[in-house]
Short mmCIF file of C-alpha atoms and ligand atoms in Angstrom, two decimals:
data_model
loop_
_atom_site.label_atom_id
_atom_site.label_comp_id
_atom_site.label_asym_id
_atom_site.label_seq_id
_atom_site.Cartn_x
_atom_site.Cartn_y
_atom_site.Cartn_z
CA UNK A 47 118.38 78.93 123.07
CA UNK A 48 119.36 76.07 125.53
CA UNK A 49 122.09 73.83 124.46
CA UNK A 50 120.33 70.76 123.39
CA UNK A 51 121.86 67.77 124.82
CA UNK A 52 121.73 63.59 124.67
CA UNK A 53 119.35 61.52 126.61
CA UNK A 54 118.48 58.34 126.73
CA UNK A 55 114.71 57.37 125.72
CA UNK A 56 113.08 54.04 126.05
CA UNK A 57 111.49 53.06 122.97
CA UNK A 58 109.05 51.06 124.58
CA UNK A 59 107.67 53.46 126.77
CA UNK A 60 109.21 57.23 126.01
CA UNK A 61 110.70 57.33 129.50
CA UNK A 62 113.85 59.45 129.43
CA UNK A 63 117.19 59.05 131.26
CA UNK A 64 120.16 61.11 131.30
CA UNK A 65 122.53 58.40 130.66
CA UNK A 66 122.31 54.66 129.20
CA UNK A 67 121.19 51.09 130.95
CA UNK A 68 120.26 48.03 130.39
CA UNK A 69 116.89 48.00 131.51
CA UNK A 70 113.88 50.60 131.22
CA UNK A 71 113.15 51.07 134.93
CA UNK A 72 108.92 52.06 133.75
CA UNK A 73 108.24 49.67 132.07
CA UNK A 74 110.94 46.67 132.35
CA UNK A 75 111.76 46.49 128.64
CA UNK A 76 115.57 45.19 128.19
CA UNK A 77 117.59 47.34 125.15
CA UNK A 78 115.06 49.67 124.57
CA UNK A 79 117.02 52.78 125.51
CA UNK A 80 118.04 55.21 122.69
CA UNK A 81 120.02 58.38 122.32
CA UNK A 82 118.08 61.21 121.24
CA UNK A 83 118.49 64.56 121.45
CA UNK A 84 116.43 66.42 124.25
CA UNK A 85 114.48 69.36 123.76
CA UNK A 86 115.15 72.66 124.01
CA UNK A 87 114.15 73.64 127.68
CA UNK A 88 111.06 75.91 127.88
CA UNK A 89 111.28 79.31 129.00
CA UNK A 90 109.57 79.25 132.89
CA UNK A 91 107.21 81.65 133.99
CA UNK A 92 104.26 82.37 131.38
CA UNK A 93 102.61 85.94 131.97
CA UNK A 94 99.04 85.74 130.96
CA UNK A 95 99.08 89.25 130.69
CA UNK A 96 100.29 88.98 126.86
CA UNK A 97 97.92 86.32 125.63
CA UNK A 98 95.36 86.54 123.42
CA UNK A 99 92.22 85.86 125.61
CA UNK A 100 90.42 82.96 124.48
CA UNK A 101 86.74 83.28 123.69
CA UNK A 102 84.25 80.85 126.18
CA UNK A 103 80.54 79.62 124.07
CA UNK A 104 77.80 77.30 125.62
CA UNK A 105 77.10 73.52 124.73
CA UNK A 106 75.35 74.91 121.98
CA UNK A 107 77.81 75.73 119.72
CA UNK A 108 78.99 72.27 118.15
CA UNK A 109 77.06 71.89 115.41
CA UNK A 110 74.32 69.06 115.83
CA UNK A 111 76.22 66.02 114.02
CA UNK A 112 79.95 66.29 112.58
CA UNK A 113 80.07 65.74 108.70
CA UNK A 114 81.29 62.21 108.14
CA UNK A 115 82.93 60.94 104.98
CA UNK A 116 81.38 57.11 104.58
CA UNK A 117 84.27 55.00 102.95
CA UNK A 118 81.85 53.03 101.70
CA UNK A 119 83.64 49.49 103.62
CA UNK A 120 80.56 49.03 105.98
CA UNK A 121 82.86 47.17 108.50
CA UNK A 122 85.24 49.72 108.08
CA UNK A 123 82.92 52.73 108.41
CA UNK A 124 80.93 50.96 111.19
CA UNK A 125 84.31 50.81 113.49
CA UNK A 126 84.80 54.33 112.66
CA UNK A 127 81.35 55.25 114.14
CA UNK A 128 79.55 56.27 111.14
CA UNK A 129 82.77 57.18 108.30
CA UNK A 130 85.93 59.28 108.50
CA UNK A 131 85.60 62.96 110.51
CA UNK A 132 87.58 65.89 108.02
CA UNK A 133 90.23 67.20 110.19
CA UNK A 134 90.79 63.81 112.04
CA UNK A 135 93.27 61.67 113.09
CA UNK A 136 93.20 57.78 112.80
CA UNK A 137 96.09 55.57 114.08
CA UNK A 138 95.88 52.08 112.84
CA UNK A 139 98.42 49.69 114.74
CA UNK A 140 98.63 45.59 114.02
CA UNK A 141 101.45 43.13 113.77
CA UNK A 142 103.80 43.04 110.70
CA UNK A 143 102.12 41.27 107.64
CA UNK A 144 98.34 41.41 109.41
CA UNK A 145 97.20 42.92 106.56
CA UNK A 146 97.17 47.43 107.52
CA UNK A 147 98.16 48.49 103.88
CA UNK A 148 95.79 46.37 102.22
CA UNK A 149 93.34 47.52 104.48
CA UNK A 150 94.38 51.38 104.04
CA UNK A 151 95.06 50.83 100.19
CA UNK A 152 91.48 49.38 99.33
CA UNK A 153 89.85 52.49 101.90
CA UNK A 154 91.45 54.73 99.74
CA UNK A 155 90.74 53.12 96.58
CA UNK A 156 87.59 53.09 97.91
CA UNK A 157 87.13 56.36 98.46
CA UNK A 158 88.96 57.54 95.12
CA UNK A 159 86.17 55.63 92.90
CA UNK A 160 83.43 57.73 94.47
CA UNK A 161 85.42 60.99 93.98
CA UNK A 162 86.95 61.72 97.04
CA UNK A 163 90.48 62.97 96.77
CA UNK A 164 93.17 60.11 98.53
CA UNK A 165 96.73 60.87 99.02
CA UNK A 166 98.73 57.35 99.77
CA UNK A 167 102.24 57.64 100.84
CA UNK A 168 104.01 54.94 101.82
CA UNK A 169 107.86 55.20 103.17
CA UNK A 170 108.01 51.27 103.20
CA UNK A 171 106.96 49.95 99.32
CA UNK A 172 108.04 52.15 96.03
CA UNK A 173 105.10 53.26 94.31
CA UNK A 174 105.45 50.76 91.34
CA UNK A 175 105.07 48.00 94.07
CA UNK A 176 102.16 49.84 95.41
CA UNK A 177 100.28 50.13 92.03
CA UNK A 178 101.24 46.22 91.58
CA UNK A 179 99.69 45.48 94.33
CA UNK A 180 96.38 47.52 93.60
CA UNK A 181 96.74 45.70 90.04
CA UNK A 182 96.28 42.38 92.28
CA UNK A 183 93.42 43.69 94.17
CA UNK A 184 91.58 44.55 91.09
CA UNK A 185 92.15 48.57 92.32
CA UNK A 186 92.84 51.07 90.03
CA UNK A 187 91.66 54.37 90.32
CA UNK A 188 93.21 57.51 88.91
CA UNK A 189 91.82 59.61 91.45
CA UNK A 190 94.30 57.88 94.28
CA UNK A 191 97.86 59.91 94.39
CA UNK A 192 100.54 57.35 95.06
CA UNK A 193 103.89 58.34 96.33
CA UNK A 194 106.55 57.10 98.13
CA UNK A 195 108.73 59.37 100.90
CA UNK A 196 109.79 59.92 104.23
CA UNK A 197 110.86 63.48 104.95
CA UNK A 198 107.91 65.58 106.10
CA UNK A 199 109.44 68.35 104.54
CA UNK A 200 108.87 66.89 101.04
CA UNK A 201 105.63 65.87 101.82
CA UNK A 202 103.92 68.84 103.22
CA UNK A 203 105.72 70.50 99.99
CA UNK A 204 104.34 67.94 97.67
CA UNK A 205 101.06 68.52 98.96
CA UNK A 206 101.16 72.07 98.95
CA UNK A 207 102.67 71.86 95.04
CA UNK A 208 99.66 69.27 94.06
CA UNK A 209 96.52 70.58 95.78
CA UNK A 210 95.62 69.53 99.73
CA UNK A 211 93.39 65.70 99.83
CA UNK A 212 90.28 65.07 101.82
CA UNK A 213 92.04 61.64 102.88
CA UNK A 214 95.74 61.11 103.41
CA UNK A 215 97.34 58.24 104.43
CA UNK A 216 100.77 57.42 105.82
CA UNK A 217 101.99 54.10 106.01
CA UNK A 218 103.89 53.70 108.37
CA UNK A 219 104.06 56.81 110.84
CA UNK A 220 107.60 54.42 111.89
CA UNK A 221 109.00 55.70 108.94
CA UNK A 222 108.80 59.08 108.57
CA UNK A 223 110.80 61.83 110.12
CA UNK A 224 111.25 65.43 110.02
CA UNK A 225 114.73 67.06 109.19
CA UNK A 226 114.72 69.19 112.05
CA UNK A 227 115.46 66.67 114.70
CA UNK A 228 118.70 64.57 115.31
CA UNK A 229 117.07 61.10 115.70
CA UNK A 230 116.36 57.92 113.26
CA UNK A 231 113.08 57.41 112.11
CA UNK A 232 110.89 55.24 114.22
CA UNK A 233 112.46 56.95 117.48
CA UNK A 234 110.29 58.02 120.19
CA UNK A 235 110.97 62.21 118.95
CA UNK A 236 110.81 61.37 115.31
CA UNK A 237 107.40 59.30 115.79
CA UNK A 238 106.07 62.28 117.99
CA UNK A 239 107.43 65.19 115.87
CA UNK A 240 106.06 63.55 112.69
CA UNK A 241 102.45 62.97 114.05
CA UNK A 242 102.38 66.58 115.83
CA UNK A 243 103.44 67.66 111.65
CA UNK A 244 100.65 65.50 110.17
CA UNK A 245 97.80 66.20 112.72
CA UNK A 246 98.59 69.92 112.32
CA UNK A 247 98.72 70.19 108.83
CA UNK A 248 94.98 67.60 109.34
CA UNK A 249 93.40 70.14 111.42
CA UNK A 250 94.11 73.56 109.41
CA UNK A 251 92.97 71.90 106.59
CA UNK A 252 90.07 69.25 107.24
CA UNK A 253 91.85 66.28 105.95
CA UNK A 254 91.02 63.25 106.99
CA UNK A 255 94.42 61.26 107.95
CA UNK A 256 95.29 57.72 108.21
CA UNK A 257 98.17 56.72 110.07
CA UNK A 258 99.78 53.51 109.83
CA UNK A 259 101.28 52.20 112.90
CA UNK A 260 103.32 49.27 113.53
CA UNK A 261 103.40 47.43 116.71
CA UNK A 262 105.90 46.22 119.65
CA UNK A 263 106.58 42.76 120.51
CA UNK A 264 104.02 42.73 123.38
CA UNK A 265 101.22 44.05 120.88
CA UNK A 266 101.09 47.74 122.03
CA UNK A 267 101.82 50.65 119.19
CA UNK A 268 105.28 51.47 118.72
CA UNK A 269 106.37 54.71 119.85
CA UNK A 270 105.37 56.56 122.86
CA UNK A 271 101.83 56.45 124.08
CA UNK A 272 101.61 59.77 123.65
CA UNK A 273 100.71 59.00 120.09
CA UNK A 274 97.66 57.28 121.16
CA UNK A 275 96.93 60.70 122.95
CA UNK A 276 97.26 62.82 120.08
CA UNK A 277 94.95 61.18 117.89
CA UNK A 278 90.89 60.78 117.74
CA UNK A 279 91.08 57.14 117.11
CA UNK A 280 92.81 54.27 117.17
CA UNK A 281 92.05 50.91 115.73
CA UNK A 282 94.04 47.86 116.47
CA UNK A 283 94.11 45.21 113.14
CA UNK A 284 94.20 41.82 115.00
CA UNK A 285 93.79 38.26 113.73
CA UNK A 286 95.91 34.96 113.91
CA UNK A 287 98.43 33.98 111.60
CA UNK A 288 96.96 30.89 110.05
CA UNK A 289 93.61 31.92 109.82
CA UNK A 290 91.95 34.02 107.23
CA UNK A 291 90.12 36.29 110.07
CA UNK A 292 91.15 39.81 110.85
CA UNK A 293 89.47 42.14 113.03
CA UNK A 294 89.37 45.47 113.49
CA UNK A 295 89.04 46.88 116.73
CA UNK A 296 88.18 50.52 118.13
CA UNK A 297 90.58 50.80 121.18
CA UNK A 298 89.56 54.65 121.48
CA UNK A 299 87.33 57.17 119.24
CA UNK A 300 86.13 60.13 120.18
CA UNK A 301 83.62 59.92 117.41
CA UNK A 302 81.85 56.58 118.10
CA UNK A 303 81.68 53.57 120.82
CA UNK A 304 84.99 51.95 121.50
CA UNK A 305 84.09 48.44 121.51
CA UNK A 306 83.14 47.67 118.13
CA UNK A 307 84.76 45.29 115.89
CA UNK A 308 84.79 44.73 111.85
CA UNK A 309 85.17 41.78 110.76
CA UNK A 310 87.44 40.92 107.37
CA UNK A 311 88.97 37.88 105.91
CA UNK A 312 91.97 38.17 104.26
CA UNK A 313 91.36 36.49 100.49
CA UNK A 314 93.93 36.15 97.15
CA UNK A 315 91.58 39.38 96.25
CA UNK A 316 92.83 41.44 99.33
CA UNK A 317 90.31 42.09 102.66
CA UNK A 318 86.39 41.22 102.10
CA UNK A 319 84.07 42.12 104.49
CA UNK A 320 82.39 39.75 106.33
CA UNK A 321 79.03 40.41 106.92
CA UNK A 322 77.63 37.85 109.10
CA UNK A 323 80.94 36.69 111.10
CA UNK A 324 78.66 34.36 113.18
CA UNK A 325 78.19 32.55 110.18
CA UNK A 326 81.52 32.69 109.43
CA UNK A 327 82.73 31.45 112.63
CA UNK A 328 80.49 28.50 112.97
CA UNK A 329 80.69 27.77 109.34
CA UNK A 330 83.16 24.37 109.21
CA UNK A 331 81.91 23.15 112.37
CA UNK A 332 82.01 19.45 112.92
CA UNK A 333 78.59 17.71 114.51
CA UNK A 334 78.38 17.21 118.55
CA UNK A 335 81.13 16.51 119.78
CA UNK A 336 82.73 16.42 123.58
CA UNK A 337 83.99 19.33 125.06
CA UNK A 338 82.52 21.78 122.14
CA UNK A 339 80.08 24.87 123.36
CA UNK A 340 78.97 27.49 121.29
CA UNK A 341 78.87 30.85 122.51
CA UNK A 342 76.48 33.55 121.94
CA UNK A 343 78.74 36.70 122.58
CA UNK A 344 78.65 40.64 121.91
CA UNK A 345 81.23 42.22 120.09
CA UNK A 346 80.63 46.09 120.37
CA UNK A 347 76.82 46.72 119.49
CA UNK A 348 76.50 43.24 117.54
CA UNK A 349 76.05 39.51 118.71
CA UNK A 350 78.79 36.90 117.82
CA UNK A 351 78.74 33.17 117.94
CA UNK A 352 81.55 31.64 118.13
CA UNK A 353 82.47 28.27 119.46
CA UNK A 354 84.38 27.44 122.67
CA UNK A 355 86.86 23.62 121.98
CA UNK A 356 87.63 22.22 125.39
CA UNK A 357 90.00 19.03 125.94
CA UNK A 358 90.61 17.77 129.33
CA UNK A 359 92.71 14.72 128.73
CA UNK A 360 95.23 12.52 131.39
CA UNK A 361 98.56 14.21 131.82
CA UNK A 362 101.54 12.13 132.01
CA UNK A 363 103.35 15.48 133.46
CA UNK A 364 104.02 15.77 137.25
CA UNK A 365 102.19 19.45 136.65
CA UNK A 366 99.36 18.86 134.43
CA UNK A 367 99.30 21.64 131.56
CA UNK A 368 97.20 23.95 131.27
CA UNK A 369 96.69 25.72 127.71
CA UNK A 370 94.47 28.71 126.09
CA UNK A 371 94.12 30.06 123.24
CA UNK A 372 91.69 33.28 122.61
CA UNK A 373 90.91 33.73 126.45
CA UNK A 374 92.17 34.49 129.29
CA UNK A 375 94.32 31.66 131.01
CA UNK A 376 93.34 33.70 134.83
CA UNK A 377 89.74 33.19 134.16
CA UNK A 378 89.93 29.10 132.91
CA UNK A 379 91.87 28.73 135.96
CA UNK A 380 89.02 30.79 138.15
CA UNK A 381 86.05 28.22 136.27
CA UNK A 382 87.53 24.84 136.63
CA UNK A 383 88.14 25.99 140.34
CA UNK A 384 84.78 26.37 140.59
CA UNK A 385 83.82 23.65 139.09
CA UNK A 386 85.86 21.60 141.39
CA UNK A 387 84.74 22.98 144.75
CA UNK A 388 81.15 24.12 144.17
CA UNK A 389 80.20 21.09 141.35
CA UNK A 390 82.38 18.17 142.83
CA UNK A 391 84.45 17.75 139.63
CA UNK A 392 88.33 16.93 139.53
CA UNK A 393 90.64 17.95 137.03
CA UNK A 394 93.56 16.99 138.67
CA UNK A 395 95.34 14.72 136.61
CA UNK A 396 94.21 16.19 133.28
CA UNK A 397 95.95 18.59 130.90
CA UNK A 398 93.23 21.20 129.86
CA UNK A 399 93.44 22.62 126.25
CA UNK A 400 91.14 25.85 125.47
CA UNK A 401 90.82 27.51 122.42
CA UNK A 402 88.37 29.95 120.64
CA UNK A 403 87.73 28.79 117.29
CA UNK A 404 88.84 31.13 114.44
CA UNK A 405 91.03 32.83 115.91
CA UNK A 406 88.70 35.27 117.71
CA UNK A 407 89.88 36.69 121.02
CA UNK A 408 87.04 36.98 123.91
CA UNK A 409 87.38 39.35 126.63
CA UNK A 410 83.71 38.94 128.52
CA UNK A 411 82.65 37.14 131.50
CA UNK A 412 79.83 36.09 130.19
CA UNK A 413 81.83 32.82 128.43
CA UNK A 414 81.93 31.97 131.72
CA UNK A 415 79.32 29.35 131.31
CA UNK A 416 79.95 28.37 127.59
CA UNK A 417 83.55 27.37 128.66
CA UNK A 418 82.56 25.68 132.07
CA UNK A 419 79.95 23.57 129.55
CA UNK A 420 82.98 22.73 126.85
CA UNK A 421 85.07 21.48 130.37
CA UNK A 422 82.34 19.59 131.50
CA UNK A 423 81.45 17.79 128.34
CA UNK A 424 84.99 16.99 127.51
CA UNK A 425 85.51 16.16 131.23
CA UNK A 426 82.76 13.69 130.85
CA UNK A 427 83.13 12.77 127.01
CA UNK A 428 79.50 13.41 126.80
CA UNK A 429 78.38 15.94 124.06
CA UNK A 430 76.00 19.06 125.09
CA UNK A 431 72.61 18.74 124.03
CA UNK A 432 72.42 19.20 120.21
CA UNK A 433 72.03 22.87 118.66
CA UNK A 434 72.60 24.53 121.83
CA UNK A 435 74.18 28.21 122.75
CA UNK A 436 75.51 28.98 125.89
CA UNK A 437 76.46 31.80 127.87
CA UNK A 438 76.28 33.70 131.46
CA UNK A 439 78.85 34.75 134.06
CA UNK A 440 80.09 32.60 137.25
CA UNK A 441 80.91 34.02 140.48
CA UNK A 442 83.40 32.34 142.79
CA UNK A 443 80.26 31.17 145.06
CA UNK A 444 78.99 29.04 142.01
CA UNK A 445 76.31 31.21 140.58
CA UNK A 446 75.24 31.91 137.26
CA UNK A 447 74.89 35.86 137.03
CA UNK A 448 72.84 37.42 133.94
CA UNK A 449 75.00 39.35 131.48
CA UNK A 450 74.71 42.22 129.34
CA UNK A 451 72.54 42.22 126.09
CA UNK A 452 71.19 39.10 126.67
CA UNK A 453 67.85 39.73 124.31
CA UNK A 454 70.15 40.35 121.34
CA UNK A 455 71.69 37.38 121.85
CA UNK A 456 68.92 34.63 122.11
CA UNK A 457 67.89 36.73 118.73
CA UNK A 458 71.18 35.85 116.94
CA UNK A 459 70.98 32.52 117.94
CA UNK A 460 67.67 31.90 116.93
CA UNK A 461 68.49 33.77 113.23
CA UNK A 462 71.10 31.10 113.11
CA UNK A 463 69.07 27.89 113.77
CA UNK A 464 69.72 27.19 117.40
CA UNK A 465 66.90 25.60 119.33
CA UNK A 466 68.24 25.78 122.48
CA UNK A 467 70.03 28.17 124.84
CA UNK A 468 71.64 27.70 128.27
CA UNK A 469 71.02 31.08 130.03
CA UNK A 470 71.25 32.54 133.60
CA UNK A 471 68.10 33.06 134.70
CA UNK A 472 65.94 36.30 133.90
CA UNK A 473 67.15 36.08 130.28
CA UNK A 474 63.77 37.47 129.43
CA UNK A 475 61.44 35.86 126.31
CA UNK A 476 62.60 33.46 124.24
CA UNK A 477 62.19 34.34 120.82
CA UNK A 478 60.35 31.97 117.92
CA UNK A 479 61.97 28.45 117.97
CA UNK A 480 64.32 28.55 120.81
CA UNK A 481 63.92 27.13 123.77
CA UNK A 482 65.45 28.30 127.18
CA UNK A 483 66.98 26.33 130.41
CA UNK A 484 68.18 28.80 132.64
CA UNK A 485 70.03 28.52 135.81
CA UNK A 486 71.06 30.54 138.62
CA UNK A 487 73.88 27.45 139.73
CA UNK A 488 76.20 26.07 138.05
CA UNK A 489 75.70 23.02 139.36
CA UNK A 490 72.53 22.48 137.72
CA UNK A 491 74.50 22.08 134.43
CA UNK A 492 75.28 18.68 135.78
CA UNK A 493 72.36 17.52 135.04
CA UNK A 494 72.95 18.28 131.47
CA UNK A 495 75.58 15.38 131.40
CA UNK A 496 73.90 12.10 133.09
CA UNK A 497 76.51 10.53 135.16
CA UNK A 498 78.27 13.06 136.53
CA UNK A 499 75.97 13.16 140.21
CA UNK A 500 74.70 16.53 138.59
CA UNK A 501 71.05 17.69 140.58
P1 TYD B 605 100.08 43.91 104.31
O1 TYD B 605 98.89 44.75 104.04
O2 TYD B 605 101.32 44.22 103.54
O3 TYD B 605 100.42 43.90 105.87
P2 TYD B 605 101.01 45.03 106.81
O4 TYD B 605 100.95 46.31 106.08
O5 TYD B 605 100.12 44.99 108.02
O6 TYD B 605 102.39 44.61 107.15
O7 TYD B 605 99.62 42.42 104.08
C1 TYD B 605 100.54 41.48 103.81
C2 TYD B 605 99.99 40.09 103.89
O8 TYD B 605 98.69 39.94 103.38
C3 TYD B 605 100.89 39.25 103.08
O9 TYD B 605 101.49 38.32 103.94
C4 TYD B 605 100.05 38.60 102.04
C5 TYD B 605 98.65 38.88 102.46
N1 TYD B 605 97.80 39.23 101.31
C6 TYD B 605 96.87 38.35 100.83
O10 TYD B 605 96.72 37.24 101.34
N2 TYD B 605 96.06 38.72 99.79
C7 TYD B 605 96.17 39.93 99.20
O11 TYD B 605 95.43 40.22 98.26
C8 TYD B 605 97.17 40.84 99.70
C9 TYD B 605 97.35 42.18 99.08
C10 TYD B 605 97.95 40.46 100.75
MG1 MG B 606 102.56 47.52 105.45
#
């Protein structure tokens, strides 16, 4: 066997060096190098002549549907595409403290009431805090098997000793290692050795696994992104701090879409789904008011209003500031330039505040239009007109493009009492109750806002 030797591997990224520096030269991360121990070099030269040879079928062969195991959390099972796949392999990542072992805890719990067999291990809490914790969340199922370890070893054992589970979860992958490899847990060759362990020991024996993953500064899965290769799915647990909201989002699943979202808020009782976010998200909203728009978005396969809080206000800087919260800073920058030199409209002086209410985070173009309104009306102090949802997508010329889904989204607002909806035009029917203005220029939103020379 080849001598095994030291390198150096970035913790950020998995890039490996033969000696130590400062820097990561991939992917710029300062002090992320590590000393591990590399890998025995493979042999060179593979004769096919030896191998076994593999067996080819037609499309036919996969059965119609897999089986899916329903966890019976419709948000939960919804951002899975349909329930857990037996033989699977789930990577949840999210900031410390977001809420991932509540979230895996109650699944399990869940799962345990109806008679489904749940392993929970956890190499971060001892099992009495655990169970205390389930106490609190009004959990308690003796069907769930608690434990708490970190060697692989003693886990595969324990689960061979007490019978294999149709769900197991690990909290957090971080802290697990296997005994045969000279690194700390959490490092790049531990994370990677124990997830190869647990998504073998998945596949020969149809369990469905959980893995627990925590997250780098910058928001991205610890550990190499290899990870994110080996599994079937991984969900990212976002929400802000201060606010109640968390979502769960499907960053990849090769069992369902990928841009789906489930909605919880994080109560004394642990997670509760939230059915209706929309609801939700426009629930403690103030009357009309300047420089507030709703939006009528699309999470994944399901409509979202949420509402878009502008403030243009003088700046007494030199370099006015400009401030976002829940979009993208690029894209407010892109719509008050066109609002300045296709719609006559100066910002110059002004410190511009944007933020998504509730902590959501919006990643289409079509808010385009709902955050051009919010500018606007804060620009010009003048409220939009009242009960009014807005969206559509600008181009740099000035235009107001259609967007995606935009049937499904007149619906939503309708369900929810709006009577009016500001819409690129070719939006198609209105439904009951709602009427439309569309546009195909931005300009014509002037004319929303009397005073402002709008045509
Ligand atoms: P936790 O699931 O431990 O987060 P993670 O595993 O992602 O680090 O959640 C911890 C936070 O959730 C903690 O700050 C308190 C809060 N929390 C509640 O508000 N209500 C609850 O019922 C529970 C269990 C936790
Ligand atoms: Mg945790």
């Amino acid at each position: 066997m080849a001598r095994s030797e030291e390198r150096f591997v970035c913790q950020n990224c998995g890039s490996a060096y033969s000696r130590w520096q400062g820097r990561c030269d991939d992917c710029g991360e300062w002090n992320s190098l590590v000393a591990e121990a590399a890998p025995a070099a493979l042999p060179k030269g593979l004769k096919a002549g030896r191998g076994r040879a593999i067996e080819f079928s037609g499309l036919d062969a996969a059965p119609a549907e897999e089986p899916r195991l329903a966890v019976g959390m419709p948000e939960l099972d919804r951002v899975l595409g349909g329930g857990l796949v037996p033989g699977s392999a789930i990577l949840i990542g999210g900031d410390p403290g977001i809420g991932k072992s509540t979230l895996v805890l109650q699944a399990a719990a869940k799962l345990g009431s109806r008679g489904i067999d749940c392993a929970y291990i956890s190499g971060e809490e001892a099992v009495a805090q655990i169970a205390l914790r389930a106490r609190r969340l009004g959990l308690s199922q003796p069907k769930l098997r608690l434990a708490a370890a970190n060697s692989l070893r003693d886990i595969l054992a324990g689960l061979e000793k007490s019978g294999r589970p149709d769900v197991l979860v690990i909290d957090s992958i971080q802290t697990m290692y296997v005994d045969n490899i000279d690194s700390a847990p959490g490092t790049v060759s531990q994370v990677r050795a124990s997830v190869q362990e647990l998504i073998r020991l998945a596949k020969s024996r149809d369990v469905a696994l959980f893995l627990v993953g925590h997250v780098t500064k910058d928001g991205q899965i610890a550990g190499p992104r290899v990870v994110e290769h080996m599994v079937d799915t991984v969900l990212y647990f976002e929400g802000e701090r201060g606010h109640q909201f968390r979502i769960l989002r499907s960053v990849k699943n090769r069992f369902g879409a990928t841009d789906e979202i489930g909605v919880f808020a994080m109560t004394d009782g642990g997670l509760a789904e939230v059915a209706n976010p929309s609801a939700l998200f426009l629930g403690n909203r103030g009357g009309n008011v300047p420089g507030a728009a709703v939006f009528a978005g699309m999470e994944g396969s399901r409509p979202l209003l949420v509402e878009i809080q502008a403030l243009v206000a003088p700046s007494s800087l030199g370099t006015p500031r400009r401030a976002v919260v829940g979009w993208d800073g690029g894209r407010l920058a892109m719509v008050m330039a066109v609002l300045e030199a296709r719609c006559g409209l100066a910002f110059g002086g002004n410190d511009v505040y944007l933020n998504v209410a509730g902590g959501l985070r919006i990643n289409e173009p079509a808010a385009d239009l709902a955050v051009a309104a919010a500018l606007v009306s804060s620009l010009t102090d003048q409220p939009l007109p009242e009960e009014t949802v807005v969206f559509g997508e600008i181009s740099l010329a000035g235009e107001v493009r259609p967007v995606a889904r935009m049937e499904a989204r007149l619906r939503e607002a309708a369900k929810l009492g709006f009577r009016h909806a500001i819409v690129p035009q070719g939006a198609g029917r209105a439904p009951d109750g709602l009427r439309l203005s569309a546009f195909d220029r931005l300009a014509a939103l002037l004319a929303l806002f009397p005073g402002t020379g709008g045509n």
